[in-house]
Amino acid sequence: MSSARINGERLQRRIAALAEVGAIDGGGCARLALSDADRAGRDLVCGWMRELGLAVTVDAIGNVVGLRAGRVDGPAVMTGSHIDTVRTGGRFDGNYGVLAGLEVVAALNEGGLSTEHPLAVAFFTNEEGARFAPDMLGSLVYTGGLALDAALATTGIDGASVGAELARIGYAGPAPVPAAAPRAFVELHVEQGPVLDREGLDIGVVESVQGISWTEIEIRGTSNHAGTTPMALRRDAGWAAGSIINFVRELAQELGGDQVATVGRIEFFPNLVNVVPNRAVLTVDLRNTDEERLRIAEARLAAHLDALRDAEKVEISTRKLARFAPVRFDPAMCDRIETHARALGLATRRMPSGAGHDAQMLAAVCPTAMIFVPSVDGISHNVREYTHARHIEAGAQVLLAVLTELAGGTQPAGEHP
Ligand code: GLV
Ligand code: MN
Ligand code: MN
């Protein structure tokens, strides 16, 4: 067993220092993928990786991997997450998993310990999807789920392309994608939902990630005078957009279970007080742990759009921004996480993830699972996102134990059996 010790304060210092990059009022961060702030955050974390003795590589989609050699060559046991944030992000989402991975390395270095298999700490490009869709773009390309050319050609909400922005910030690296599969992948993350906090538990053993369906909807009607155009003669793109917002809320309530539905982005044109909008663009985020039910939700939304075309005589086009089926993690990996957490005296439960994660992409190529720690009041994608220090440390301790076991145990460095 490992005699390495996680230093919770050192981990918190790194979390606080990274949160200074792109800091926004209230203690959160705005580091949209491939922005200047993302570059500054990447530079900081790459510097820490090098200080810890990791060999840093950057691949063609900008994923960064810090490698700690093992006593034998071969695929690494990998941990990691992302350091991009939504525009109103907290300081823990993604960052915690990456920096806890670095804390595991620091603890092993401090203990003078080597592992049999190599260890790697990664951060993946554009996990959030808030600027470029789909989300989990870097890990999707890493695992061969999307061709590099298609990923580089993706344009974001500001019209910039992934390829141009990667080159601009200096993170279009030489390492090839798809990459060789790791030996195993474990992602530590804050829950971002209320379950663990409400139940007073320490650790979530994440067994699955729910399916995600993102659609951009563009509605075209006719601009006209708000005072003179009789209601019956309107082709109002704004009203049609509003009806979609109401529809998806009612749909989620009607389908019940795990179904959630969100309109998170909307734009009106020309967006003036006294002009009937001639164009509206909005996004719908539908998620469900059950693929069949997610398909039903998508079909119901499509039928609603058809009804709107008839009712308001508007033109409606749709574009799929992301579509990922639910993913189940490796049962043996889940058992390992649970066993280590309990051995550390931590209270656990099994649970699905409501948020998308890079681990759901890695699950396609190697044994994968996730560790959750509680988010106070279940708040995330909000500057108020918070996790207690004891849980930050506990999650990293579980990560250390799981990673070192997967890497074949530890030995004093320099000792060869
Ligand atoms: C990504 O973090 C998502 O779940 O939206
Ligand atoms: Mn995240
Ligand atoms: Mn997020």
GROMACS .gro file of C-alpha atoms and ligand atoms in nm:
model
  424
    1MET     CA    1   0.000   0.000   0.000
    2SER     CA    2   0.101   0.358  -0.055
    3SER     CA    3   0.262   0.555   0.227
    4ALA     CA    4   0.218   0.877   0.027
    5ARG     CA    5   0.007   1.147   0.193
    6ILE     CA    6  -0.219   1.397   0.024
    7ASN     CA    7  -0.151   1.753   0.139
    8GLY     CA    8  -0.495   1.916   0.132
    9GLU     CA    9  -0.357   2.266   0.188
   10ARG     CA   10  -0.116   2.240  -0.103
   11LEU     CA   11  -0.403   2.122  -0.324
   12GLN     CA   12  -0.620   2.415  -0.207
   13ARG     CA   13  -0.338   2.659  -0.282
   14ARG     CA   14  -0.319   2.534  -0.640
   15ILE     CA   15  -0.698   2.551  -0.678
   16ALA     CA   16  -0.693   2.912  -0.550
   17ALA     CA   17  -0.401   3.010  -0.775
   18LEU     CA   18  -0.568   2.866  -1.086
   19ALA     CA   19  -0.890   3.044  -0.988
   20GLU     CA   20  -0.701   3.376  -1.005
   21VAL     CA   21  -0.670   3.321  -1.381
   22GLY     CA   22  -0.982   3.461  -1.542
   23ALA     CA   23  -1.120   3.542  -1.196
   24ILE     CA   24  -1.469   3.694  -1.186
   25ASP     CA   25  -1.667   3.858  -0.906
   26GLY     CA   26  -1.783   3.615  -0.641
   27GLY     CA   27  -1.480   3.386  -0.654
   28GLY     CA   28  -1.547   3.209  -0.982
   29CYS     CA   29  -1.368   3.190  -1.316
   30ALA     CA   30  -1.435   3.271  -1.680
   31ARG     CA   31  -1.193   3.066  -1.888
   32LEU     CA   32  -1.385   2.975  -2.201
   33ALA     CA   33  -1.201   2.713  -2.409
   34LEU     CA   34  -0.907   2.844  -2.614
   35SER     CA   35  -0.951   3.202  -2.490
   36ASP     CA   36  -0.657   3.408  -2.360
   37ALA     CA   37  -0.760   3.315  -2.006
   38ASP     CA   38  -0.760   2.945  -2.100
   39ARG     CA   39  -0.408   2.988  -2.238
   40ALA     CA   40  -0.294   3.152  -1.912
   41GLY     CA   41  -0.450   2.871  -1.709
   42ARG     CA   42  -0.286   2.609  -1.932
   43ASP     CA   43   0.052   2.778  -1.895
   44LEU     CA   44   0.019   2.777  -1.516
   45VAL     CA   45  -0.079   2.409  -1.496
   46CYS     CA   46   0.191   2.302  -1.748
   47GLY     CA   47   0.446   2.486  -1.532
   48TRP     CA   48   0.331   2.291  -1.225
   49MET     CA   49   0.349   1.966  -1.422
   50ARG     CA   50   0.710   2.038  -1.516
   51GLU     CA   51   0.800   2.140  -1.158
   52LEU     CA   52   0.668   1.801  -1.047
   53GLY     CA   53   0.894   1.626  -1.298
   54LEU     CA   54   0.621   1.523  -1.542
   55ALA     CA   55   0.702   1.492  -1.911
   56VAL     CA   56   0.446   1.723  -2.075
   57THR     CA   57   0.305   1.655  -2.421
   58VAL     CA   58   0.043   1.852  -2.612
   59ASP     CA   59  -0.156   1.683  -2.888
   60ALA     CA   60  -0.308   1.815  -3.208
   61ILE     CA   61  -0.638   1.910  -3.041
   62GLY     CA   62  -0.460   2.078  -2.748
   63ASN     CA   63  -0.504   1.805  -2.486
   64VAL     CA   64  -0.216   1.815  -2.238
   65VAL     CA   65  -0.075   1.501  -2.073
   66GLY     CA   66   0.188   1.505  -1.795
   67LEU     CA   67   0.355   1.165  -1.768
   68ARG     CA   68   0.532   1.017  -1.464
   69ALA     CA   69   0.739   0.716  -1.567
   70GLY     CA   70   0.676   0.378  -1.406
   71ARG     CA   71   0.921   0.097  -1.342
   72VAL     CA   72   0.794  -0.066  -1.660
   73ASP     CA   73   0.696   0.095  -1.990
   74GLY     CA   74   0.350   0.066  -2.139
   75PRO     CA   75   0.020   0.246  -2.118
   76ALA     CA   76  -0.020   0.483  -1.823
   77VAL     CA   77  -0.287   0.479  -1.557
   78MET     CA   78  -0.444   0.815  -1.630
   79THR     CA   79  -0.639   1.068  -1.428
   80GLY     CA   80  -0.751   1.413  -1.530
   81SER     CA   81  -1.037   1.636  -1.631
   82HIS     CA   82  -1.054   1.987  -1.781
   83ILE     CA   83  -0.953   2.342  -1.690
   84ASP     CA   84  -1.179   2.534  -1.928
   85THR     CA   85  -1.486   2.681  -1.760
   86VAL     CA   86  -1.823   2.821  -1.856
   87ARG     CA   87  -1.837   3.202  -1.851
   88THR     CA   88  -1.987   3.195  -1.502
   89GLY     CA   89  -1.782   2.901  -1.376
   90GLY     CA   90  -1.683   2.804  -1.025
   91ARG     CA   91  -1.329   2.718  -0.927
   92PHE     CA   92  -1.376   2.341  -0.876
   93ASP     CA   93  -1.551   2.208  -1.189
   94GLY     CA   94  -1.279   2.020  -1.381
   95ASN     CA   95  -0.992   2.207  -1.217
   96TYR     CA   96  -1.024   1.999  -0.902
   97GLY     CA   97  -0.972   1.670  -1.085
   98VAL     CA   98  -0.664   1.796  -1.270
   99LEU     CA   99  -0.505   1.956  -0.964
  100ALA     CA  100  -0.585   1.654  -0.743
  101GLY     CA  101  -0.401   1.446  -1.002
  102LEU     CA  102  -0.101   1.676  -0.960
  103GLU     CA  103  -0.134   1.645  -0.581
  104VAL     CA  104  -0.116   1.264  -0.617
  105VAL     CA  105   0.208   1.308  -0.810
  106ALA     CA  106   0.341   1.554  -0.550
  107ALA     CA  107   0.259   1.307  -0.271
  108LEU     CA  108   0.437   1.021  -0.451
  109ASN     CA  109   0.739   1.244  -0.521
  110GLU     CA  110   0.750   1.355  -0.158
  111GLY     CA  111   0.730   0.994  -0.041
  112GLY     CA  112   1.011   0.898  -0.280
  113LEU     CA  113   0.779   0.638  -0.433
  114SER     CA  114   0.763   0.490  -0.779
  115THR     CA  115   0.480   0.290  -0.935
  116GLU     CA  116   0.509  -0.014  -1.155
  117HIS     CA  117   0.310   0.135  -1.444
  118PRO     CA  118   0.340   0.498  -1.555
  119LEU     CA  119   0.093   0.755  -1.420
  120ALA     CA  120  -0.048   1.037  -1.630
  121VAL     CA  121  -0.238   1.354  -1.542
  122ALA     CA  122  -0.429   1.504  -1.835
  123PHE     CA  123  -0.646   1.802  -1.910
  124PHE     CA  124  -0.867   1.788  -2.217
  125THR     CA  125  -0.964   2.071  -2.451
  126ASN     CA  126  -1.312   2.227  -2.445
  127GLU     CA  127  -1.485   1.994  -2.203
  128GLU     CA  128  -1.751   2.253  -2.128
  129GLY     CA  129  -1.883   2.308  -2.477
  130ALA     CA  130  -1.986   2.659  -2.374
  131ARG     CA  131  -1.783   2.814  -2.658
  132PHE     CA  132  -1.743   2.526  -2.906
  133ALA     CA  133  -1.981   2.231  -2.949
  134PRO     CA  134  -1.979   1.947  -2.882
  135ASP     CA  135  -1.869   1.941  -2.521
  136MET     CA  136  -1.590   1.693  -2.432
  137LEU     CA  137  -1.437   1.780  -2.770
  138GLY     CA  138  -1.075   1.711  -2.673
  139SER     CA  139  -1.140   1.376  -2.510
  140LEU     CA  140  -1.372   1.278  -2.797
  141VAL     CA  141  -1.090   1.334  -3.047
  142TYR     CA  142  -0.836   1.173  -2.810
  143THR     CA  143  -1.036   0.851  -2.811
  144GLY     CA  144  -1.113   0.848  -3.184
  145GLY     CA  145  -1.481   0.946  -3.156
  146LEU     CA  146  -1.440   1.248  -3.385
  147ALA     CA  147  -1.190   1.314  -3.666
  148LEU     CA  148  -0.931   1.583  -3.595
  149ASP     CA  149  -1.017   1.781  -3.912
  150ALA     CA  150  -1.383   1.801  -3.817
  151ALA     CA  151  -1.293   1.914  -3.465
  152LEU     CA  152  -1.052   2.182  -3.588
  153ALA     CA  153  -1.315   2.315  -3.830
  154THR     CA  154  -1.573   2.363  -3.554
  155THR     CA  155  -1.676   2.725  -3.507
  156GLY     CA  156  -1.780   2.868  -3.174
  157ILE     CA  157  -2.044   3.111  -3.053
  158ASP     CA  158  -1.816   3.400  -3.155
  159GLY     CA  159  -1.747   3.263  -3.506
  160ALA     CA  160  -1.384   3.166  -3.431
  161SER     CA  161  -1.267   2.817  -3.525
  162VAL     CA  162  -1.110   2.561  -3.291
  163GLY     CA  163  -0.810   2.523  -3.526
  164ALA     CA  164  -0.737   2.895  -3.548
  165GLU     CA  165  -0.782   2.951  -3.175
  166LEU     CA  166  -0.563   2.653  -3.083
  167ALA     CA  167  -0.285   2.789  -3.304
  168ARG     CA  168  -0.334   3.143  -3.172
  169ILE     CA  169  -0.289   3.038  -2.808
  170GLY     CA  170   0.004   2.810  -2.895
  171TYR     CA  171  -0.156   2.479  -2.800
  172ALA     CA  172  -0.179   2.300  -3.137
  173GLY     CA  173   0.069   2.037  -3.032
  174PRO     CA  174   0.260   1.765  -3.216
  175ALA     CA  175   0.131   1.454  -3.036
  176PRO     CA  176  -0.098   1.251  -3.263
  177VAL     CA  177  -0.469   1.185  -3.209
  178PRO     CA  178  -0.637   0.950  -3.155
  179ALA     CA  179  -0.392   0.859  -2.881
  180ALA     CA  180  -0.303   0.512  -2.756
  181ALA     CA  181  -0.552   0.401  -2.492
  182PRO     CA  182  -0.445   0.443  -2.130
  183ARG     CA  183  -0.429   0.139  -1.904
  184ALA     CA  184  -0.723   0.280  -1.707
  185PHE     CA  185  -0.882   0.621  -1.645
  186VAL     CA  186  -1.019   0.765  -1.320
  187GLU     CA  187  -1.171   1.114  -1.307
  188LEU     CA  188  -1.227   1.292  -0.977
  189HIS     CA  189  -1.488   1.569  -0.995
  190VAL     CA  190  -1.725   1.770  -0.782
  191GLU     CA  191  -2.078   1.629  -0.805
  192GLN     CA  192  -2.232   1.959  -0.924
  193GLY     CA  193  -2.569   1.834  -0.799
  194PRO     CA  194  -2.731   1.811  -0.454
  195VAL     CA  195  -2.738   1.437  -0.378
  196LEU     CA  196  -2.421   1.380  -0.171
  197ASP     CA  197  -2.458   1.709   0.019
  198ARG     CA  198  -2.823   1.641   0.102
  199GLU     CA  199  -2.748   1.287   0.219
  200GLY     CA  200  -2.443   1.390   0.422
  201LEU     CA  201  -2.213   1.154   0.230
  202ASP     CA  202  -1.845   1.199   0.142
  203ILE     CA  203  -1.789   1.014  -0.186
  204GLY     CA  204  -2.001   0.926  -0.489
  205VAL     CA  205  -1.902   0.617  -0.685
  206VAL     CA  206  -2.015   0.718  -1.032
  207GLU     CA  207  -2.155   0.426  -1.226
  208SER     CA  208  -2.289   0.606  -1.533
  209VAL     CA  209  -2.328   0.936  -1.717
  210GLN     CA  210  -2.661   1.034  -1.862
  211GLY     CA  211  -2.716   1.084  -2.234
  212ILE     CA  212  -2.689   1.437  -2.373
  213SER     CA  213  -2.873   1.591  -2.669
  214TRP     CA  214  -2.795   1.951  -2.766
  215THR     CA  215  -2.984   2.118  -3.051
  216GLU     CA  216  -2.953   2.470  -3.190
  217ILE     CA  217  -3.284   2.591  -3.331
  218GLU     CA  218  -3.312   2.882  -3.573
  219ILE     CA  219  -3.654   3.034  -3.634
  220ARG     CA  220  -3.723   3.276  -3.918
  221GLY     CA  221  -4.036   3.490  -3.931
  222THR     CA  222  -4.106   3.846  -4.045
  223SER     CA  223  -4.004   4.170  -3.878
  224ASN     CA  224  -4.287   4.415  -3.850
  225HIS     CA  225  -4.416   4.704  -3.646
  226ALA     CA  226  -4.508   4.602  -3.290
  227GLY     CA  227  -4.795   4.851  -3.277
  228THR     CA  228  -4.957   4.813  -3.614
  229THR     CA  229  -4.934   4.442  -3.695
  230PRO     CA  230  -5.251   4.255  -3.589
  231MET     CA  231  -5.177   3.943  -3.386
  232ALA     CA  232  -5.332   3.714  -3.645
  233LEU     CA  233  -5.100   3.844  -3.918
  234ARG     CA  234  -4.771   3.790  -3.736
  235ARG     CA  235  -4.488   3.550  -3.814
  236ASP     CA  236  -4.323   3.608  -3.479
  237ALA     CA  237  -3.992   3.426  -3.432
  238GLY     CA  238  -3.975   3.553  -3.073
  239TRP     CA  239  -4.307   3.404  -2.974
  240ALA     CA  240  -4.212   3.073  -3.136
  241ALA     CA  241  -3.887   3.069  -2.937
  242GLY     CA  242  -4.075   3.141  -2.614
  243SER     CA  243  -4.312   2.856  -2.683
  244ILE     CA  244  -4.014   2.618  -2.711
  245ILE     CA  245  -3.891   2.728  -2.368
  246ASN     CA  246  -4.230   2.648  -2.218
  247PHE     CA  247  -4.264   2.327  -2.414
  248VAL     CA  248  -3.938   2.168  -2.297
  249ARG     CA  249  -4.010   2.250  -1.931
  250GLU     CA  250  -4.351   2.085  -1.959
  251LEU     CA  251  -4.202   1.793  -2.151
  252ALA     CA  252  -3.948   1.722  -1.875
  253GLN     CA  253  -4.220   1.741  -1.610
  254GLU     CA  254  -4.445   1.510  -1.807
  255LEU     CA  255  -4.175   1.252  -1.884
  256GLY     CA  256  -4.059   1.264  -1.522
  257GLY     CA  257  -3.784   1.035  -1.392
  258ASP     CA  258  -3.439   1.164  -1.484
  259GLN     CA  259  -3.549   1.380  -1.775
  260VAL     CA  260  -3.412   1.736  -1.765
  261ALA     CA  261  -3.451   2.008  -2.026
  262THR     CA  262  -3.295   2.353  -2.057
  263VAL     CA  263  -3.295   2.647  -2.294
  264GLY     CA  264  -2.965   2.810  -2.198
  265ARG     CA  265  -2.891   3.043  -2.488
  266ILE     CA  266  -3.128   3.260  -2.689
  267GLU     CA  267  -3.085   3.552  -2.924
  268PHE     CA  268  -3.350   3.769  -3.091
  269PHE     CA  269  -3.303   3.975  -3.406
  270PRO     CA  270  -3.324   4.267  -3.441
  271ASN     CA  271  -3.383   4.264  -3.062
  272LEU     CA  272  -3.567   4.594  -3.032
  273VAL     CA  273  -3.860   4.687  -2.812
  274ASN     CA  274  -4.101   4.776  -3.090
  275VAL     CA  275  -4.011   4.528  -3.362
  276VAL     CA  276  -4.159   4.178  -3.401
  277PRO     CA  277  -3.847   3.953  -3.414
  278ASN     CA  278  -3.779   3.809  -3.758
  279ARG     CA  279  -3.520   3.567  -3.628
  280ALA     CA  280  -3.449   3.379  -3.308
  281VAL     CA  281  -3.171   3.136  -3.231
  282LEU     CA  282  -3.186   2.921  -2.919
  283THR     CA  283  -3.038   2.602  -2.779
  284VAL     CA  284  -3.213   2.307  -2.617
  285ASP     CA  285  -3.022   2.076  -2.381
  286LEU     CA  286  -3.208   1.746  -2.315
  287ARG     CA  287  -3.060   1.478  -2.089
  288ASN     CA  288  -3.175   1.141  -1.961
  289THR     CA  289  -3.003   0.836  -1.812
  290ASP     CA  290  -3.224   0.621  -2.037
  291GLU     CA  291  -3.146   0.632  -2.411
  292GLU     CA  292  -3.501   0.530  -2.512
  293ARG     CA  293  -3.657   0.805  -2.307
  294LEU     CA  294  -3.407   1.057  -2.442
  295ARG     CA  295  -3.514   0.959  -2.794
  296ILE     CA  296  -3.876   1.008  -2.698
  297ALA     CA  297  -3.793   1.358  -2.568
  298GLU     CA  298  -3.614   1.441  -2.895
  299ALA     CA  299  -3.908   1.316  -3.102
  300ARG     CA  300  -4.156   1.517  -2.895
  301LEU     CA  301  -3.947   1.831  -2.944
  302ALA     CA  302  -3.936   1.769  -3.321
  303ALA     CA  303  -4.315   1.732  -3.328
  304HIS     CA  304  -4.354   2.059  -3.139
  305LEU     CA  305  -4.137   2.237  -3.397
  306ASP     CA  306  -4.362   2.098  -3.674
  307ALA     CA  307  -4.668   2.229  -3.493
  308LEU     CA  308  -4.506   2.573  -3.458
  309ARG     CA  309  -4.425   2.589  -3.829
  310ASP     CA  310  -4.794   2.540  -3.903
  311ALA     CA  311  -4.929   2.765  -3.632
  312GLU     CA  312  -4.707   3.072  -3.687
  313LYS     CA  313  -4.597   3.012  -4.049
  314VAL     CA  314  -4.233   3.043  -3.943
  315GLU     CA  315  -3.938   2.857  -4.092
  316ILE     CA  316  -3.747   2.645  -3.846
  317SER     CA  317  -3.412   2.474  -3.896
  318THR     CA  318  -3.218   2.268  -3.645
  319ARG     CA  319  -2.853   2.179  -3.598
  320LYS     CA  320  -2.733   1.902  -3.366
  321LEU     CA  321  -2.458   2.045  -3.146
  322ALA     CA  322  -2.394   1.734  -2.936
  323ARG     CA  323  -2.541   1.386  -2.903
  324PHE     CA  324  -2.396   1.133  -2.665
  325ALA     CA  325  -2.571   0.816  -2.549
  326PRO     CA  326  -2.566   0.731  -2.177
  327VAL     CA  327  -2.242   0.562  -2.068
  328ARG     CA  328  -2.192   0.291  -1.804
  329PHE     CA  329  -1.857   0.281  -1.627
  330ASP     CA  330  -1.652  -0.032  -1.560
  331PRO     CA  331  -1.807  -0.224  -1.265
  332ALA     CA  332  -1.470  -0.348  -1.136
  333MET     CA  333  -1.337   0.009  -1.135
  334CYS     CA  334  -1.644   0.122  -0.940
  335ASP     CA  335  -1.587  -0.159  -0.687
  336ARG     CA  336  -1.226  -0.047  -0.643
  337ILE     CA  337  -1.326   0.313  -0.577
  338GLU     CA  338  -1.590   0.204  -0.326
  339THR     CA  339  -1.350  -0.031  -0.146
  340HIS     CA  340  -1.079   0.234  -0.111
  341ALA     CA  341  -1.321   0.505  -0.003
  342ARG     CA  342  -1.469   0.279   0.266
  343ALA     CA  343  -1.123   0.171   0.382
  344LEU     CA  344  -1.051   0.541   0.436
  345GLY     CA  345  -1.361   0.560   0.658
  346LEU     CA  346  -1.564   0.761   0.406
  347ALA     CA  347  -1.940   0.731   0.354
  348THR     CA  348  -2.024   0.643  -0.006
  349ARG     CA  349  -2.310   0.583  -0.243
  350ARG     CA  350  -2.340   0.470  -0.604
  351MET     CA  351  -2.484   0.729  -0.840
  352PRO     CA  352  -2.519   0.845  -1.201
  353SER     CA  353  -2.364   1.170  -1.323
  354GLY     CA  354  -2.598   1.440  -1.445
  355ALA     CA  355  -2.315   1.640  -1.603
  356GLY     CA  356  -2.104   1.539  -1.900
  357HIS     CA  357  -1.742   1.444  -1.831
  358ASP     CA  358  -1.427   1.350  -2.022
  359ALA     CA  359  -1.445   1.011  -1.849
  360GLN     CA  360  -1.748   0.920  -2.061
  361MET     CA  361  -1.524   0.944  -2.370
  362LEU     CA  362  -1.233   0.754  -2.212
  363ALA     CA  363  -1.480   0.477  -2.119
  364ALA     CA  364  -1.488   0.380  -2.488
  365VAL     CA  365  -1.120   0.281  -2.485
  366CYS     CA  366  -1.019   0.166  -2.135
  367PRO     CA  367  -1.161   0.066  -1.793
  368THR     CA  368  -1.296   0.393  -1.656
  369ALA     CA  369  -1.488   0.527  -1.358
  370MET     CA  370  -1.538   0.850  -1.164
  371ILE     CA  371  -1.520   0.969  -0.805
  372PHE     CA  372  -1.755   1.248  -0.690
  373VAL     CA  373  -1.726   1.470  -0.385
  374PRO     CA  374  -2.018   1.681  -0.257
  375SER     CA  375  -2.104   2.024  -0.396
  376VAL     CA  376  -2.256   2.245  -0.125
  377ASP     CA  377  -2.626   2.298  -0.208
  378GLY     CA  378  -2.560   2.129  -0.545
  379ILE     CA  379  -2.460   2.462  -0.704
  380SER     CA  380  -2.237   2.455  -1.015
  381HIS     CA  381  -2.178   2.652  -1.337
  382ASN     CA  382  -2.211   2.940  -1.092
  383VAL     CA  383  -1.945   3.133  -0.900
  384ARG     CA  384  -2.102   3.004  -0.577
  385GLU     CA  385  -1.990   2.648  -0.654
  386TYR     CA  386  -1.824   2.523  -0.335
  387THR     CA  387  -1.687   2.202  -0.186
  388HIS     CA  388  -1.570   2.179   0.177
  389ALA     CA  389  -1.195   2.143   0.233
  390ARG     CA  390  -1.241   1.805   0.404
  391HIS     CA  391  -1.412   1.668   0.095
  392ILE     CA  392  -1.149   1.816  -0.139
  393GLU     CA  393  -0.886   1.629   0.061
  394ALA     CA  394  -1.089   1.309   0.096
  395GLY     CA  395  -1.152   1.283  -0.278
  396ALA     CA  396  -0.781   1.324  -0.349
  397GLN     CA  397  -0.700   1.054  -0.094
  398VAL     CA  398  -0.934   0.813  -0.267
  399LEU     CA  399  -0.781   0.908  -0.601
  400LEU     CA  400  -0.429   0.841  -0.468
  401ALA     CA  401  -0.529   0.499  -0.337
  402VAL     CA  402  -0.710   0.395  -0.655
  403LEU     CA  403  -0.441   0.522  -0.891
  404THR     CA  404  -0.153   0.362  -0.704
  405GLU     CA  405  -0.333   0.028  -0.690
  406LEU     CA  406  -0.413   0.042  -1.062
  407ALA     CA  407  -0.049   0.132  -1.128
  408GLY     CA  408   0.067  -0.188  -0.957
  409GLY     CA  409   0.142  -0.046  -0.611
  410THR     CA  410   0.426   0.175  -0.493
  411GLN     CA  411   0.789   0.106  -0.402
  412PRO     CA  412   1.064   0.331  -0.277
  413ALA     CA  413   1.206   0.484  -0.596
  414GLY     CA  414   1.526   0.319  -0.711
  415GLU     CA  415   1.439  -0.019  -0.559
  416HIS     CA  416   1.392  -0.293  -0.814
  417PRO     CA  417   1.240  -0.628  -0.725
  418GLV     C1  418  -2.053   1.992  -1.922
  418GLV     O1  419  -1.991   2.017  -1.820
  418GLV     C2  420  -2.195   1.970  -1.916
  418GLV     O2  421  -2.237   1.870  -1.854
  418GLV     O3  422  -2.270   2.053  -1.967
  419MN      MN  423  -1.656   1.946  -1.542
  420MN      MN  424  -1.887   2.215  -1.630
   0.00000   0.00000   0.00000
